[in-house]
Short mmCIF file of C-alpha atoms and ligand atoms in Angstrom, two decimals:
data_model
loop_
_atom_site.label_atom_id
_atom_site.label_comp_id
_atom_site.label_asym_id
_atom_site.label_seq_id
_atom_site.Cartn_x
_atom_site.Cartn_y
_atom_site.Cartn_z
CA MET A 114 0.13 0.08 0.18
CA ALA A 115 0.97 3.13 -0.63
CA GLU A 116 2.75 5.99 1.76
CA GLU A 117 0.42 7.56 4.15
CA TYR A 118 -0.09 11.74 3.00
CA VAL A 119 -2.59 12.50 5.53
CA VAL A 120 -2.60 11.09 9.03
CA VAL A 121 -4.95 12.21 11.52
CA LYS A 122 -4.44 11.59 15.22
CA ASP A 123 -6.94 12.11 17.71
CA LEU A 124 -8.44 15.09 16.77
CA TYR A 125 -11.17 16.96 18.83
CA LYS A 126 -12.99 20.14 18.18
CA SER A 127 -16.47 21.35 20.46
CA PHE A 128 -18.31 24.46 19.88
CA LYS A 129 -19.79 25.27 23.59
CA ASP A 130 -21.64 22.22 24.55
CA ILE A 131 -21.52 20.33 21.00
CA LYS A 132 -18.39 18.17 20.43
CA ALA A 133 -18.79 17.67 16.93
CA VAL A 134 -15.44 16.05 16.48
CA ASP A 135 -14.80 14.19 19.20
CA GLY A 136 -11.52 11.96 19.03
CA VAL A 137 -11.00 11.03 15.52
CA SER A 138 -7.94 9.12 13.73
CA PHE A 139 -7.49 8.14 10.19
CA ASP A 140 -4.70 8.15 7.51
CA ILE A 141 -5.38 8.87 3.88
CA LYS A 142 -3.05 6.66 1.36
CA LYS A 143 -1.65 8.77 -1.37
CA GLY A 144 -2.99 8.64 -4.19
CA GLU A 145 -6.41 7.23 -2.11
CA ILE A 146 -10.32 8.99 -2.88
CA PHE A 147 -11.44 8.49 0.81
CA GLY A 148 -15.10 8.90 1.49
CA LEU A 149 -16.20 10.59 4.94
CA LEU A 150 -19.84 9.79 5.26
CA GLY A 151 -22.38 10.55 7.64
CA PRO A 152 -25.69 12.28 9.03
CA ASN A 153 -25.91 15.60 8.90
CA GLY A 154 -23.90 17.17 11.67
CA ALA A 155 -21.64 14.03 12.10
CA GLY A 156 -18.63 16.53 12.09
CA LYS A 157 -17.47 15.98 8.31
CA THR A 158 -16.94 19.33 7.64
CA THR A 159 -15.73 20.58 10.93
CA THR A 160 -12.64 17.98 10.34
CA ILE A 161 -12.58 19.43 6.79
CA ARG A 162 -11.53 22.64 8.16
CA MET A 163 -9.28 21.35 10.84
CA LEU A 164 -7.34 19.45 7.80
CA SER A 165 -7.63 22.19 5.21
CA THR A 166 -6.24 24.93 8.32
CA VAL A 167 -8.89 27.34 8.73
CA LEU A 168 -10.08 26.27 11.96
CA PRO A 169 -7.89 25.11 14.67
CA ALA A 170 -8.42 21.78 16.53
CA ASP A 171 -8.83 21.79 20.29
CA LYS A 172 -6.42 19.00 20.63
CA GLY A 173 -5.15 16.45 18.52
CA GLU A 174 -2.43 16.17 15.43
CA ILE A 175 -2.99 16.29 11.66
CA SER A 176 0.00 15.86 9.32
CA ILE A 177 -0.32 16.61 5.63
CA GLY A 178 2.48 15.83 3.15
CA GLY A 179 4.59 15.49 6.27
CA HIS A 180 4.26 19.18 7.49
CA SER A 181 1.70 19.82 10.25
CA VAL A 182 -1.12 21.68 10.12
CA ARG A 183 -0.39 22.89 12.91
CA ALA A 184 3.49 23.67 13.19
CA ASP A 185 3.20 24.77 9.75
CA ALA A 186 0.04 25.56 8.04
CA GLU A 187 1.37 27.79 4.84
CA ALA A 188 3.31 24.53 3.76
CA VAL A 189 0.31 22.71 4.57
CA ARG A 190 -1.99 25.48 2.56
CA ALA A 191 0.33 25.21 -0.81
CA LEU A 192 -0.80 21.64 -1.04
CA ILE A 193 -4.30 21.84 -0.61
CA GLY A 194 -7.08 22.77 -2.69
CA VAL A 195 -10.67 22.80 -0.59
CA CYS A 196 -14.37 22.55 -2.61
CA PRO A 197 -16.69 23.72 0.24
CA GLN A 198 -20.22 22.57 1.21
CA GLU A 199 -21.00 26.03 1.09
CA LEU A 200 -20.70 27.11 -2.93
CA ALA A 201 -18.00 30.20 -2.24
CA LEU A 202 -17.96 32.56 -5.66
CA TYR A 203 -18.16 36.12 -6.05
CA GLU A 204 -21.54 36.46 -8.05
CA ASP A 205 -20.82 39.43 -9.77
CA LEU A 206 -17.53 38.12 -11.35
CA SER A 207 -16.87 35.62 -14.57
CA ALA A 208 -16.01 32.23 -13.80
CA LEU A 209 -12.49 33.85 -15.71
CA ASP A 210 -11.88 36.28 -12.99
CA ASN A 211 -13.33 33.84 -10.03
CA MET A 212 -10.35 31.44 -10.94
CA VAL A 213 -7.51 33.75 -11.30
CA PHE A 214 -8.45 35.66 -8.19
CA PHE A 215 -8.55 32.06 -6.89
CA GLY A 216 -5.32 31.21 -8.53
CA ARG A 217 -3.57 34.68 -7.42
CA MET A 218 -4.81 33.59 -3.55
CA ALA A 219 -3.08 30.26 -4.22
CA GLY A 220 0.22 32.26 -4.66
CA MET A 221 -0.11 32.08 -8.78
CA GLU A 222 1.74 34.65 -11.34
CA GLY A 223 -1.46 36.78 -13.49
CA ARG A 224 -0.36 34.42 -16.75
CA ALA A 225 0.35 31.31 -14.56
CA ALA A 226 -3.08 31.35 -13.20
CA ARG A 227 -5.06 32.81 -16.40
CA GLU A 228 -3.51 30.22 -18.43
CA GLN A 229 -4.44 27.17 -15.29
CA ALA A 230 -8.03 29.01 -15.18
CA MET A 231 -8.38 28.71 -18.75
CA ARG A 232 -7.64 24.67 -18.40
CA ASN A 233 -9.69 24.15 -15.48
CA LEU A 234 -12.44 25.07 -16.75
CA LYS A 235 -12.58 23.27 -19.86
CA LEU A 236 -12.07 20.39 -17.76
CA MET A 237 -15.25 21.47 -16.43
CA GLY A 238 -16.61 21.87 -20.01
CA LEU A 239 -17.09 25.16 -19.44
CA GLU A 240 -14.57 27.08 -21.40
CA GLY A 241 -17.53 28.54 -23.80
CA ARG A 242 -18.44 30.66 -20.77
CA ALA A 243 -15.83 31.70 -19.05
CA LYS A 244 -16.39 35.42 -19.60
CA GLY A 245 -19.95 34.82 -18.33
CA LYS A 246 -21.06 36.32 -15.01
CA VAL A 247 -21.47 33.29 -12.63
CA SER A 248 -24.71 34.79 -11.18
CA LYS A 249 -26.30 33.60 -14.31
CA PHE A 250 -25.25 30.02 -14.21
CA SER A 251 -27.07 27.24 -13.90
CA GLY A 252 -26.34 25.11 -10.20
CA GLY A 253 -24.71 22.74 -11.75
CA MET A 254 -22.35 25.16 -13.55
CA LYS A 255 -21.58 26.67 -10.29
CA ARG A 256 -20.56 23.00 -8.30
CA ARG A 257 -18.41 22.21 -11.84
CA ILE A 258 -16.79 26.09 -11.21
CA ASN A 259 -16.70 25.24 -7.24
CA LEU A 260 -14.33 22.74 -7.94
CA ALA A 261 -12.68 24.30 -11.12
CA ILE A 262 -11.35 26.81 -8.74
CA ALA A 263 -10.39 24.28 -5.87
CA LEU A 264 -7.77 22.48 -8.89
CA MET A 265 -6.34 26.03 -8.72
CA GLY A 266 -2.87 25.82 -8.28
CA SER A 267 -2.32 22.09 -8.57
CA PRO A 268 -2.57 20.96 -4.78
CA GLU A 269 -2.02 17.32 -4.11
CA LEU A 270 -5.07 16.87 -1.94
CA LEU A 271 -8.36 18.27 -2.96
CA PHE A 272 -11.02 18.21 -0.24
CA LEU A 273 -13.88 17.71 -1.39
CA ASP A 274 -17.01 18.63 0.57
CA GLU A 275 -20.19 17.23 -1.02
CA PRO A 276 -19.30 18.40 -4.16
CA THR A 277 -22.10 17.04 -6.19
CA VAL A 278 -25.64 18.68 -3.71
CA GLY A 279 -28.18 19.46 -6.09
CA ILE A 280 -26.95 18.79 -9.70
CA ASP A 281 -27.83 16.54 -12.47
CA PRO A 282 -26.71 12.85 -13.75
CA GLN A 283 -24.65 14.56 -15.60
CA SER A 284 -22.63 17.05 -13.97
CA ARG A 285 -21.92 14.76 -11.50
CA ASN A 286 -20.66 12.24 -14.18
CA HIS A 287 -18.65 14.87 -15.34
CA ILE A 288 -17.44 15.63 -12.11
CA PHE A 289 -16.99 11.97 -10.96
CA GLN A 290 -15.33 11.25 -14.32
CA ASN A 291 -12.49 14.20 -13.38
CA VAL A 292 -11.72 13.34 -10.39
CA LEU A 293 -10.63 9.65 -11.54
CA GLU A 294 -8.88 11.36 -14.51
CA LEU A 295 -7.02 13.69 -11.42
CA GLN A 296 -6.60 10.83 -9.12
CA LYS A 297 -4.75 8.76 -12.10
CA GLY A 298 -2.31 11.63 -12.14
CA GLY A 299 -1.55 11.57 -8.61
CA LEU A 300 -4.01 13.58 -7.19
CA THR A 301 -5.36 12.55 -3.08
CA VAL A 302 -8.62 13.03 -2.37
CA LEU A 303 -11.25 13.61 0.87
CA TYR A 304 -15.04 12.76 -0.44
CA THR A 305 -17.59 13.89 1.43
CA THR A 306 -20.93 12.90 0.58
CA HIS A 307 -24.81 11.95 1.40
CA TYR A 308 -24.52 9.93 -2.04
CA MET A 309 -23.77 6.67 -0.90
CA GLU A 310 -23.36 5.10 -4.62
CA GLU A 311 -21.13 8.14 -5.02
CA ALA A 312 -18.76 6.74 -2.40
CA ASP A 313 -19.23 3.08 -3.23
CA ARG A 314 -17.75 3.91 -7.02
CA LEU A 315 -15.34 6.20 -6.23
CA CYS A 316 -13.66 5.44 -2.96
CA GLN A 317 -10.50 2.85 -1.76
CA ARG A 318 -11.38 3.31 1.63
CA THR A 319 -14.73 5.34 3.39
CA ALA A 320 -15.06 6.16 6.90
CA ILE A 321 -18.49 6.21 8.84
CA MET A 322 -19.02 9.25 11.24
CA ASP A 323 -21.98 9.75 13.81
CA GLY A 324 -21.95 12.16 16.74
CA GLY A 325 -18.21 13.52 15.78
CA GLN A 326 -16.73 10.09 16.00
CA ILE A 327 -15.86 7.52 13.44
CA ILE A 328 -18.09 4.22 13.45
CA ALA A 329 -16.83 2.55 11.02
CA LEU A 330 -13.57 2.31 7.84
CA ASP A 331 -12.98 0.06 5.60
CA THR A 332 -13.17 -0.71 2.14
CA PRO A 333 -16.61 -0.10 0.91
CA ARG A 334 -16.85 -4.13 0.17
CA ASN A 335 -15.78 -4.96 3.37
CA LEU A 336 -18.07 -2.06 4.58
CA LYS A 337 -21.44 -4.20 3.08
CA SER A 338 -19.67 -7.87 3.85
CA LYS A 339 -20.04 -6.94 7.61
CA ILE A 340 -23.88 -7.24 7.13
CA GLY A 341 -24.68 -9.57 4.21
CA SER A 342 -23.42 -10.41 0.93
CA PRO A 343 -21.17 -7.17 -1.24
CA ASP A 344 -22.92 -7.68 -3.16
CA LYS A 345 -26.76 -7.98 -2.59
CA VAL A 346 -26.27 -5.06 0.30
CA THR A 347 -25.52 -1.47 -0.26
CA LEU A 348 -23.14 1.03 1.39
CA GLU A 349 -26.67 2.75 2.62
CA ASP A 350 -27.63 -0.15 4.26
CA VAL A 351 -24.99 -0.33 6.45
CA PHE A 352 -25.08 3.11 6.68
CA LEU A 353 -28.44 3.31 8.30
CA ASN A 354 -27.55 -0.33 10.21
CA LEU A 355 -24.71 2.40 11.77
CA THR A 356 -26.30 4.86 12.39
CA GLY A 357 -29.85 4.27 13.16
CA ARG A 358 -33.54 5.87 11.14
CA SER A 359 -33.59 9.09 13.74
CA LEU A 360 -32.96 12.26 12.15
CA ARG A 361 -29.94 14.42 13.69
CA ASP A 362 -30.96 17.79 13.24
N1 ATP B 62 -18.87 27.17 13.48
C1 ATP B 62 -19.94 26.68 14.54
N2 ATP B 62 -20.34 26.70 15.88
C2 ATP B 62 -21.24 25.89 16.16
N3 ATP B 62 -21.85 25.05 16.07
C3 ATP B 62 -20.29 24.32 15.24
C4 ATP B 62 -19.97 24.64 14.33
N4 ATP B 62 -19.90 24.45 13.16
C5 ATP B 62 -20.41 23.27 13.46
N5 ATP B 62 -21.07 23.15 14.19
C6 ATP B 62 -21.70 22.28 14.50
O1 ATP B 62 -21.30 20.78 14.88
C7 ATP B 62 -21.98 19.77 14.83
C8 ATP B 62 -21.03 19.12 13.24
O2 ATP B 62 -20.98 20.25 12.71
P1 ATP B 62 -20.72 19.79 10.52
O3 ATP B 62 -20.88 21.35 10.02
O4 ATP B 62 -19.18 19.51 10.90
O5 ATP B 62 -21.46 18.56 9.94
P2 ATP B 62 -21.85 18.13 8.43
O6 ATP B 62 -21.26 16.65 9.18
O7 ATP B 62 -20.60 18.05 7.96
O8 ATP B 62 -23.01 17.79 8.71
P3 ATP B 62 -23.50 18.04 7.50
O9 ATP B 62 -24.04 16.73 6.54
O10 ATP B 62 -24.75 18.03 7.46
O11 ATP B 62 -22.85 18.99 6.03
C9 ATP B 62 -23.06 19.95 14.16
O12 ATP B 62 -23.79 19.89 15.42
C10 ATP B 62 -22.95 21.67 14.07
O13 ATP B 62 -24.51 22.04 14.72
MG1 MG B 63 -20.99 19.34 5.73
#
């Protein structure tokens, strides 16, 4: 198995009396697509925010590409791309200007940022809309732009926090194909989703979180084989079996 690119040890984060992340440990291998599943409020986004240097952990250690997030956040930021759950786009700017802006934020020089922005827009099937204002884009187009932005600066590790919410099967498939292509190029991915079939299709290993803790972590096939024949049960069966049927929030 490949080397560990991400190592998370005993991570904690509380917001007042809410234990959002409550003692989480896992690793992600280089080149792996690692799934993080869990009901609403499980702590997935909070985990990603700590890994991506946005939110300080109360306790625990995170290492990315050999750099400690606590000690060397700058080095970590140079290695990562983040596709946030809430769209982070400037509606009044064009697609291209959004991408160039975020490329510059990632430390790219103007010309290089423009060139990569055009490449990434092409990757997302949006090169014809480069000059279009984002406010005029459909939901699926905005999601694809959100992903194209995360790829600015050519990260080694990509955080995808529910990248396929509210989009049609065509856009979703397009995103899948891109993620798989990027993986072939060596990209490591942390992928969260509420669509179990996505995790089953994309992820080499998947953690299931609930109440701030990881309650299972394995390959999709091994997770399924815990409750039945892996060719008959779905990851959704496993998920409901482990997390129960009560609503979270
Ligand atoms: N900034 C914050 N202030 C207070 N509480 C927060 C904050 N961020 C998250 N929480 C709480 O922490 C818990 C975990 O939230 P988080 O967003 O990490 O869950 P999630 O697994 O990403 O859920 P979802 O699937 O709905 O996106 C929730 O109870 C949430 O209300
Ligand atoms: Mg979330």
